[in-house]
Short mmCIF file of N, CA and C in Angstrom, two decimals:
data_model
loop_
_atom_site.label_atom_id
_atom_site.label_comp_id
_atom_site.label_asym_id
_atom_site.label_seq_id
_atom_site.Cartn_x
_atom_site.Cartn_y
_atom_site.Cartn_z
N MET A 1 1.59 -7.28 14.90
CA MET A 1 1.04 -7.64 13.61
C MET A 1 0.82 -6.35 12.80
N SER A 2 1.30 -6.34 11.57
CA SER A 2 1.17 -5.13 10.75
C SER A 2 -0.18 -5.11 10.05
N SER A 3 -0.60 -3.91 9.70
CA SER A 3 -1.86 -3.73 8.99
C SER A 3 -1.69 -4.16 7.54
N PRO A 4 -2.74 -4.71 6.95
CA PRO A 4 -2.64 -5.04 5.53
C PRO A 4 -2.53 -3.78 4.69
N ILE A 5 -1.82 -3.88 3.57
CA ILE A 5 -1.65 -2.74 2.67
C ILE A 5 -2.91 -2.63 1.80
N PRO A 6 -3.54 -1.47 1.79
CA PRO A 6 -4.73 -1.31 0.94
C PRO A 6 -4.35 -1.47 -0.54
N GLU A 7 -5.28 -2.05 -1.31
CA GLU A 7 -5.02 -2.22 -2.74
C GLU A 7 -4.83 -0.87 -3.42
N ASP A 8 -5.64 0.10 -3.05
CA ASP A 8 -5.55 1.42 -3.65
C ASP A 8 -4.73 2.29 -2.70
N ASP A 9 -3.42 2.29 -2.89
CA ASP A 9 -2.51 3.00 -1.99
C ASP A 9 -1.51 3.80 -2.82
N PRO A 10 -1.99 4.87 -3.47
CA PRO A 10 -1.09 5.65 -4.33
C PRO A 10 -0.04 6.41 -3.52
N ARG A 11 1.11 6.64 -4.14
CA ARG A 11 2.17 7.42 -3.52
C ARG A 11 1.66 8.84 -3.27
N PRO A 12 1.90 9.39 -2.09
CA PRO A 12 1.46 10.76 -1.83
C PRO A 12 2.14 11.74 -2.79
N LEU A 13 1.45 12.81 -3.09
CA LEU A 13 1.99 13.85 -3.96
C LEU A 13 2.28 15.10 -3.13
N PRO A 14 3.39 15.77 -3.42
CA PRO A 14 3.69 16.99 -2.66
C PRO A 14 2.70 18.10 -2.99
N PRO A 15 2.51 19.01 -2.06
CA PRO A 15 1.62 20.14 -2.35
C PRO A 15 2.27 21.08 -3.36
N ASN A 16 1.45 21.83 -4.03
CA ASN A 16 1.97 22.83 -4.97
C ASN A 16 2.52 24.01 -4.19
N ARG A 17 3.73 24.42 -4.52
CA ARG A 17 4.34 25.57 -3.86
C ARG A 17 3.72 26.84 -4.42
N PRO A 18 3.33 27.76 -3.55
CA PRO A 18 2.79 29.03 -4.05
C PRO A 18 3.88 29.79 -4.82
N ASP A 19 3.46 30.58 -5.77
CA ASP A 19 4.41 31.45 -6.47
C ASP A 19 5.00 32.43 -5.47
N ASP A 20 6.22 32.87 -5.74
CA ASP A 20 6.87 33.82 -4.84
C ASP A 20 6.04 35.08 -4.64
N ASP A 21 5.31 35.49 -5.67
CA ASP A 21 4.52 36.71 -5.55
C ASP A 21 3.16 36.46 -4.89
N ALA A 22 2.90 35.22 -4.44
CA ALA A 22 1.64 34.92 -3.76
C ALA A 22 1.62 35.53 -2.36
N CYS A 23 2.81 35.76 -1.80
CA CYS A 23 2.91 36.40 -0.48
C CYS A 23 2.76 37.90 -0.68
N CYS A 24 1.91 38.52 0.12
CA CYS A 24 1.67 39.96 -0.05
C CYS A 24 2.74 40.80 0.61
N GLY A 25 3.58 40.17 1.46
CA GLY A 25 4.66 40.90 2.10
C GLY A 25 4.21 41.77 3.26
N SER A 26 2.97 41.59 3.73
CA SER A 26 2.45 42.42 4.82
C SER A 26 2.67 41.82 6.20
N GLY A 27 3.36 40.70 6.25
CA GLY A 27 3.62 40.07 7.54
C GLY A 27 2.42 39.32 8.09
N CYS A 28 1.57 38.83 7.22
CA CYS A 28 0.40 38.07 7.67
C CYS A 28 0.84 36.89 8.54
N ASP A 29 0.03 36.60 9.55
CA ASP A 29 0.31 35.46 10.41
C ASP A 29 -0.99 34.69 10.58
N PRO A 30 -1.16 33.61 9.88
CA PRO A 30 -0.13 32.92 9.10
C PRO A 30 -0.04 33.45 7.67
N CYS A 31 1.14 33.28 7.12
CA CYS A 31 1.42 33.62 5.72
C CYS A 31 1.02 32.43 4.85
N ILE A 32 0.75 32.68 3.60
CA ILE A 32 0.42 31.59 2.68
C ILE A 32 1.54 30.54 2.68
N PHE A 33 2.78 30.96 2.90
CA PHE A 33 3.89 30.01 2.93
C PHE A 33 3.89 29.19 4.21
N ASP A 34 3.33 29.71 5.30
CA ASP A 34 3.19 28.91 6.52
C ASP A 34 2.29 27.72 6.24
N PHE A 35 1.20 27.95 5.52
CA PHE A 35 0.31 26.85 5.16
C PHE A 35 1.03 25.84 4.28
N TYR A 36 1.81 26.35 3.33
CA TYR A 36 2.57 25.47 2.44
C TYR A 36 3.55 24.61 3.24
N TYR A 37 4.29 25.22 4.17
CA TYR A 37 5.27 24.46 4.96
C TYR A 37 4.57 23.41 5.82
N GLU A 38 3.39 23.72 6.35
CA GLU A 38 2.62 22.73 7.11
C GLU A 38 2.21 21.57 6.21
N GLU A 39 1.76 21.89 5.00
CA GLU A 39 1.38 20.85 4.06
C GLU A 39 2.59 20.00 3.64
N MET A 40 3.76 20.64 3.50
CA MET A 40 4.97 19.89 3.15
C MET A 40 5.33 18.92 4.27
N GLU A 41 5.20 19.34 5.52
CA GLU A 41 5.51 18.45 6.64
C GLU A 41 4.53 17.27 6.66
N ARG A 42 3.26 17.55 6.40
CA ARG A 42 2.26 16.48 6.33
C ARG A 42 2.61 15.52 5.19
N TYR A 43 2.99 16.07 4.04
CA TYR A 43 3.38 15.25 2.89
C TYR A 43 4.59 14.37 3.24
N ARG A 44 5.60 14.95 3.89
CA ARG A 44 6.79 14.17 4.25
C ARG A 44 6.42 13.01 5.17
N GLN A 45 5.54 13.26 6.13
CA GLN A 45 5.11 12.19 7.04
C GLN A 45 4.34 11.12 6.28
N GLU A 46 3.42 11.54 5.42
CA GLU A 46 2.66 10.58 4.63
C GLU A 46 3.58 9.78 3.71
N LEU A 47 4.60 10.43 3.15
CA LEU A 47 5.54 9.74 2.27
C LEU A 47 6.36 8.72 3.07
N ARG A 48 6.83 9.11 4.28
CA ARG A 48 7.56 8.16 5.12
C ARG A 48 6.70 6.93 5.41
N GLU A 49 5.45 7.15 5.74
CA GLU A 49 4.55 6.03 6.03
C GLU A 49 4.31 5.18 4.79
N TRP A 50 4.14 5.82 3.64
CA TRP A 50 3.91 5.10 2.40
C TRP A 50 5.14 4.27 2.04
N LEU A 51 6.34 4.86 2.18
CA LEU A 51 7.57 4.13 1.87
C LEU A 51 7.76 2.94 2.81
N ALA A 52 7.31 3.07 4.05
CA ALA A 52 7.38 1.94 4.96
C ALA A 52 6.48 0.80 4.48
N ARG A 53 5.36 1.14 3.84
CA ARG A 53 4.46 0.12 3.30
C ARG A 53 4.94 -0.40 1.96
N HIS A 54 5.78 0.39 1.26
CA HIS A 54 6.27 0.05 -0.07
C HIS A 54 7.79 0.19 -0.13
N PRO A 55 8.52 -0.63 0.63
CA PRO A 55 9.98 -0.48 0.68
C PRO A 55 10.65 -0.66 -0.68
N GLU A 56 10.01 -1.36 -1.58
CA GLU A 56 10.60 -1.56 -2.91
C GLU A 56 10.67 -0.24 -3.69
N GLN A 57 9.91 0.78 -3.28
CA GLN A 57 9.88 2.07 -3.96
C GLN A 57 10.87 3.07 -3.37
N ALA A 58 11.55 2.71 -2.30
CA ALA A 58 12.42 3.65 -1.60
C ALA A 58 13.56 4.15 -2.48
N ALA A 59 14.04 3.35 -3.40
CA ALA A 59 15.15 3.76 -4.25
C ALA A 59 14.69 4.56 -5.46
N HIS A 60 13.39 4.69 -5.67
CA HIS A 60 12.88 5.38 -6.87
C HIS A 60 12.65 6.83 -6.63
#
């Protein structure tokens, strides 16, 4: 049995990409871009789940 779709279920929004100059170039671990890539992966997963709940939006 599937879960009911919440009434307030907005499409996930991608994270803002840091500017190229946001990285200091010092080899930080983690780098600001590591955080961004982690957030992008989370966004992709949330989007896949949202599209599964809203298949009519898959073509948009």
